[in-house]
mmCIF file of C-alpha atoms in Angstrom:
data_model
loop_
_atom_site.group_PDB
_atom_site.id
_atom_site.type_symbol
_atom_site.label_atom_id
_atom_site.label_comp_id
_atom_site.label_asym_id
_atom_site.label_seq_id
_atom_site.Cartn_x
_atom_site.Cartn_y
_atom_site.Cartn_z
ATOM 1 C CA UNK T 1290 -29.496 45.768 -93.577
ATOM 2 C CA UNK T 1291 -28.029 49.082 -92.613
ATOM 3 C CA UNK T 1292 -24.623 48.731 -90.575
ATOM 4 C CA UNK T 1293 -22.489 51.316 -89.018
ATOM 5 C CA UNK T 1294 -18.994 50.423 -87.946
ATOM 6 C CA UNK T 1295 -16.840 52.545 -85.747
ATOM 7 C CA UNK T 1296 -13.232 52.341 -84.996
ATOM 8 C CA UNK T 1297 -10.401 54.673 -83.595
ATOM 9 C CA UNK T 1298 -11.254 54.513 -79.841
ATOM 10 C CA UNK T 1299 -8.693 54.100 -77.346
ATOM 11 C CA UNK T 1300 -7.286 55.435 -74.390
ATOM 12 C CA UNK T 1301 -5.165 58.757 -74.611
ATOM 13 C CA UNK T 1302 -3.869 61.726 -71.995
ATOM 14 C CA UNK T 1303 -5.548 65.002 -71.562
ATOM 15 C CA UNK T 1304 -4.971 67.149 -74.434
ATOM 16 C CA UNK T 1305 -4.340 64.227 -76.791
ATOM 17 C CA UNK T 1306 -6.474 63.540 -79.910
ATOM 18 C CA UNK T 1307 -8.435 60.686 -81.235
ATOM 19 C CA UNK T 1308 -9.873 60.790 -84.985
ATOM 20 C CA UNK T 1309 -13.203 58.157 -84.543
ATOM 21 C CA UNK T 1310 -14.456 56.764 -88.064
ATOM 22 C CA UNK T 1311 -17.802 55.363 -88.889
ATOM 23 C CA UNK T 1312 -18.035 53.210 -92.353
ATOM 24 C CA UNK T 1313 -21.606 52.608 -92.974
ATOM 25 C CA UNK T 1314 -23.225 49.664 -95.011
ATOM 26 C CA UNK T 1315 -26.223 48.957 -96.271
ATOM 27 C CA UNK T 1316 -26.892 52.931 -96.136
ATOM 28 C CA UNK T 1317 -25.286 55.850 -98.659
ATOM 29 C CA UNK T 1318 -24.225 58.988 -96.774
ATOM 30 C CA UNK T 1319 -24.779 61.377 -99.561
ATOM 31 C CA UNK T 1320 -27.668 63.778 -98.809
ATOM 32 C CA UNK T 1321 -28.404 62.248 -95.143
ATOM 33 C CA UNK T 1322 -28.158 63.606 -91.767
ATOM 34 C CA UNK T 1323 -25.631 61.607 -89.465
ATOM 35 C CA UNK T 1324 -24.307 61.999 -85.883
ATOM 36 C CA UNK T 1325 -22.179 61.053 -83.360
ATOM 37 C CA UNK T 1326 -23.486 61.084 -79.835
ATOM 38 C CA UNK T 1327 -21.380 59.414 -76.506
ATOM 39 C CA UNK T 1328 -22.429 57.804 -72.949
ATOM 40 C CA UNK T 1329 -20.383 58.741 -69.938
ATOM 41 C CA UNK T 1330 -20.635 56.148 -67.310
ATOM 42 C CA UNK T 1331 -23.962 56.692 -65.552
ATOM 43 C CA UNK T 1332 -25.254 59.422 -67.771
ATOM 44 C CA UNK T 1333 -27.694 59.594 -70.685
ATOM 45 C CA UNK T 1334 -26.315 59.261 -73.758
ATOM 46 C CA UNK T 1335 -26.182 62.989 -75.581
ATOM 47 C CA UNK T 1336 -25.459 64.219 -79.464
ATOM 48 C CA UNK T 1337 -21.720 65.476 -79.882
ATOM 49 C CA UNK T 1338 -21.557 66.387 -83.368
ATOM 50 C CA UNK T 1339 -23.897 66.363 -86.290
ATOM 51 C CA UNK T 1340 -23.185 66.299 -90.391
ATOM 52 C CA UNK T 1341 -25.621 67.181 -93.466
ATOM 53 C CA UNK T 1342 -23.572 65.499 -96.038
ATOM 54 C CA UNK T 1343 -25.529 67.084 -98.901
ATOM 55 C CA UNK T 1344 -23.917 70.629 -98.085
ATOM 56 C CA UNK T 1345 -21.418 69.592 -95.357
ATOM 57 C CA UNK T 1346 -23.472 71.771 -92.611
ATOM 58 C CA UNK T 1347 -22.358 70.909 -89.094
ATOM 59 C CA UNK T 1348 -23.886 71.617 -85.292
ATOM 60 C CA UNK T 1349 -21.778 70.731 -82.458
ATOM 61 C CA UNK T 1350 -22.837 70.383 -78.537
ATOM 62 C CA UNK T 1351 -21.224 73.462 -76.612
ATOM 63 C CA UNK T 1352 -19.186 71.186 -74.714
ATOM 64 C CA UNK T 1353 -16.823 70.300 -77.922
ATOM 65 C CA UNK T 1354 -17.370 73.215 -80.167
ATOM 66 C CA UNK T 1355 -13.759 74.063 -81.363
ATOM 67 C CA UNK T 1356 -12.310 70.853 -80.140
ATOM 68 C CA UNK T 1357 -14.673 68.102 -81.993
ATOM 69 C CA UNK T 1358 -14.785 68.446 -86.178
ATOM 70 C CA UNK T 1359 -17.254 65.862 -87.446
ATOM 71 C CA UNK T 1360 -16.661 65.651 -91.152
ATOM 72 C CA UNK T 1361 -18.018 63.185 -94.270
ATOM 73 C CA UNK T 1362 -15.984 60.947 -96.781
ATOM 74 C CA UNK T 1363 -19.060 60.372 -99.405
ATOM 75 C CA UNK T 1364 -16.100 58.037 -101.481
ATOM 76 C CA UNK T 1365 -15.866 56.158 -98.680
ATOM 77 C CA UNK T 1366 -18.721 55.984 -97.371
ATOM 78 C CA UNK T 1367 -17.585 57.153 -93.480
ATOM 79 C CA UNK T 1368 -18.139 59.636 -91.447
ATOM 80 C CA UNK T 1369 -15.309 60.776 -88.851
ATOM 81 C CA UNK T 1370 -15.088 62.611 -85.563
ATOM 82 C CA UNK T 1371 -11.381 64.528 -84.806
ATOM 83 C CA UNK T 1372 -11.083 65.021 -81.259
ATOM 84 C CA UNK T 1373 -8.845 67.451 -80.147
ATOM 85 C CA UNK T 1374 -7.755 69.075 -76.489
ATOM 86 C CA UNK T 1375 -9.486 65.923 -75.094
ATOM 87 C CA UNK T 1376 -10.122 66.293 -71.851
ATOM 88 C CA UNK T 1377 -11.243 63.652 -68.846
ATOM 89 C CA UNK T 1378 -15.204 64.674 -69.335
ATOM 90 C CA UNK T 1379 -14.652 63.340 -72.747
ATOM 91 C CA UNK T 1380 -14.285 59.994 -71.546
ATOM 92 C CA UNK T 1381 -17.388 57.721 -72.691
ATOM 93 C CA UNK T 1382 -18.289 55.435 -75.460
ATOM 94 C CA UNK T 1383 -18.853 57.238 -78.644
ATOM 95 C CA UNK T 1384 -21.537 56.104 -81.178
ATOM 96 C CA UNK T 1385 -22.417 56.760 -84.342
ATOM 97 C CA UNK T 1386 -25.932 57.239 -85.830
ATOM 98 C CA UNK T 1387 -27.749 58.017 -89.005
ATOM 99 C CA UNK T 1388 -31.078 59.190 -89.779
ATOM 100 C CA UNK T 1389 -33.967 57.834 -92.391
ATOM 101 C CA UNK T 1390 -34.294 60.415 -94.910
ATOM 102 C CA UNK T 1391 -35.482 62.930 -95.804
ATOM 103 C CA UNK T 1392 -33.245 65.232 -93.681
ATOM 104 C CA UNK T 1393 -31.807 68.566 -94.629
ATOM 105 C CA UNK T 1394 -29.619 70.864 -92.878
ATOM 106 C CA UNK T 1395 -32.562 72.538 -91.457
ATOM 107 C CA UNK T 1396 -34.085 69.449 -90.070
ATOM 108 C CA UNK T 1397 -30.958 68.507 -88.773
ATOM 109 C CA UNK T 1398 -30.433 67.676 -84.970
ATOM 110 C CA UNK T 1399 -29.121 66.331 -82.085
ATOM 111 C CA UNK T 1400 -31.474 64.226 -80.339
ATOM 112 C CA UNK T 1401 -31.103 60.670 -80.005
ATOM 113 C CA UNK T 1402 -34.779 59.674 -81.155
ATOM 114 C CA UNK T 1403 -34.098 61.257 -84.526
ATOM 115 C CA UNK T 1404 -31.749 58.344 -85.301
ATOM 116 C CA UNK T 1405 -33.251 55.190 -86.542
ATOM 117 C CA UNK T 1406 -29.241 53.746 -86.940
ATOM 118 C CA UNK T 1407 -26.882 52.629 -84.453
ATOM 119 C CA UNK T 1408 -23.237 51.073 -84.400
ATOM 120 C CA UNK T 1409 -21.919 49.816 -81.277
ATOM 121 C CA UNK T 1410 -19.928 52.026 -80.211
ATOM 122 C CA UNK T 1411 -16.211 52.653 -79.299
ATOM 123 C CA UNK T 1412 -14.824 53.539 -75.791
ATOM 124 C CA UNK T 1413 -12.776 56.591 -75.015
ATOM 125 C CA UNK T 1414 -10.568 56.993 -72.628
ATOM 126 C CA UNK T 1415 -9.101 60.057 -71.246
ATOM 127 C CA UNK T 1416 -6.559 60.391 -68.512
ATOM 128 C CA UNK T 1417 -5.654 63.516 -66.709
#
């Protein structure tokens, strides 16, 4: 079965960092379309960062672009978020979530029923 694993959550200040990390099992990165998305308290959960690993093509929300790099380790097998300039509205639990192939960087998106895979998430915290 396919797994996703995140770690790296944790409470930090505004204008702190956090680097998330997603190992996957069960499921090879390379050449698939994989995302991070996050659910504030009492809001629908929405996409945050997207990776095509085959060329490395990226698409951020608005809300993170030049703050958030999303980025792939095909060795590994993980894909990681850096979060920098964190700020309170950043505070939810982030999850990651890979697609069933085929997906290109065309195809690529961020909307939740596009993802077949799910971890369970890690909580963020961020204090003003």
């Amino acid at each position: 079965p396919v797994q996703l694993v995140e770690s790296g959550g944790g409470s930090v200040q505004g204008g702190g960092s956090l680097r998330l990390s997603c190992a996957a099992s069960g499921y090879a990165i390379n050449y698939k379309c994989m995302a991070w998305f996050r659910q504030a308290p009492g809001k629908e959960r929405e996409g945050v960062a997207g990776i095509y690993t085959g060329s490395g093509h990226t698409s951020y929300a608005d809300s993170v672009k030049g703050r958030f790099t999303i980025s792939q380790d095909n060795a590994a097998n993980t894909v990681s978020l850096q979060m920098n300039s964190l700020k309170p509205e950043d505070t939810a639990v982030y999850y990651c979530a890979a697609r069933i192939p085929p997906c290109t960087e065309v195809t690529l998106t961020l909307l939740e029923d596009d993802f077949a895979y799910w971890g369970q998430g890690t909580p963020v915290t961020v204090s003003s």
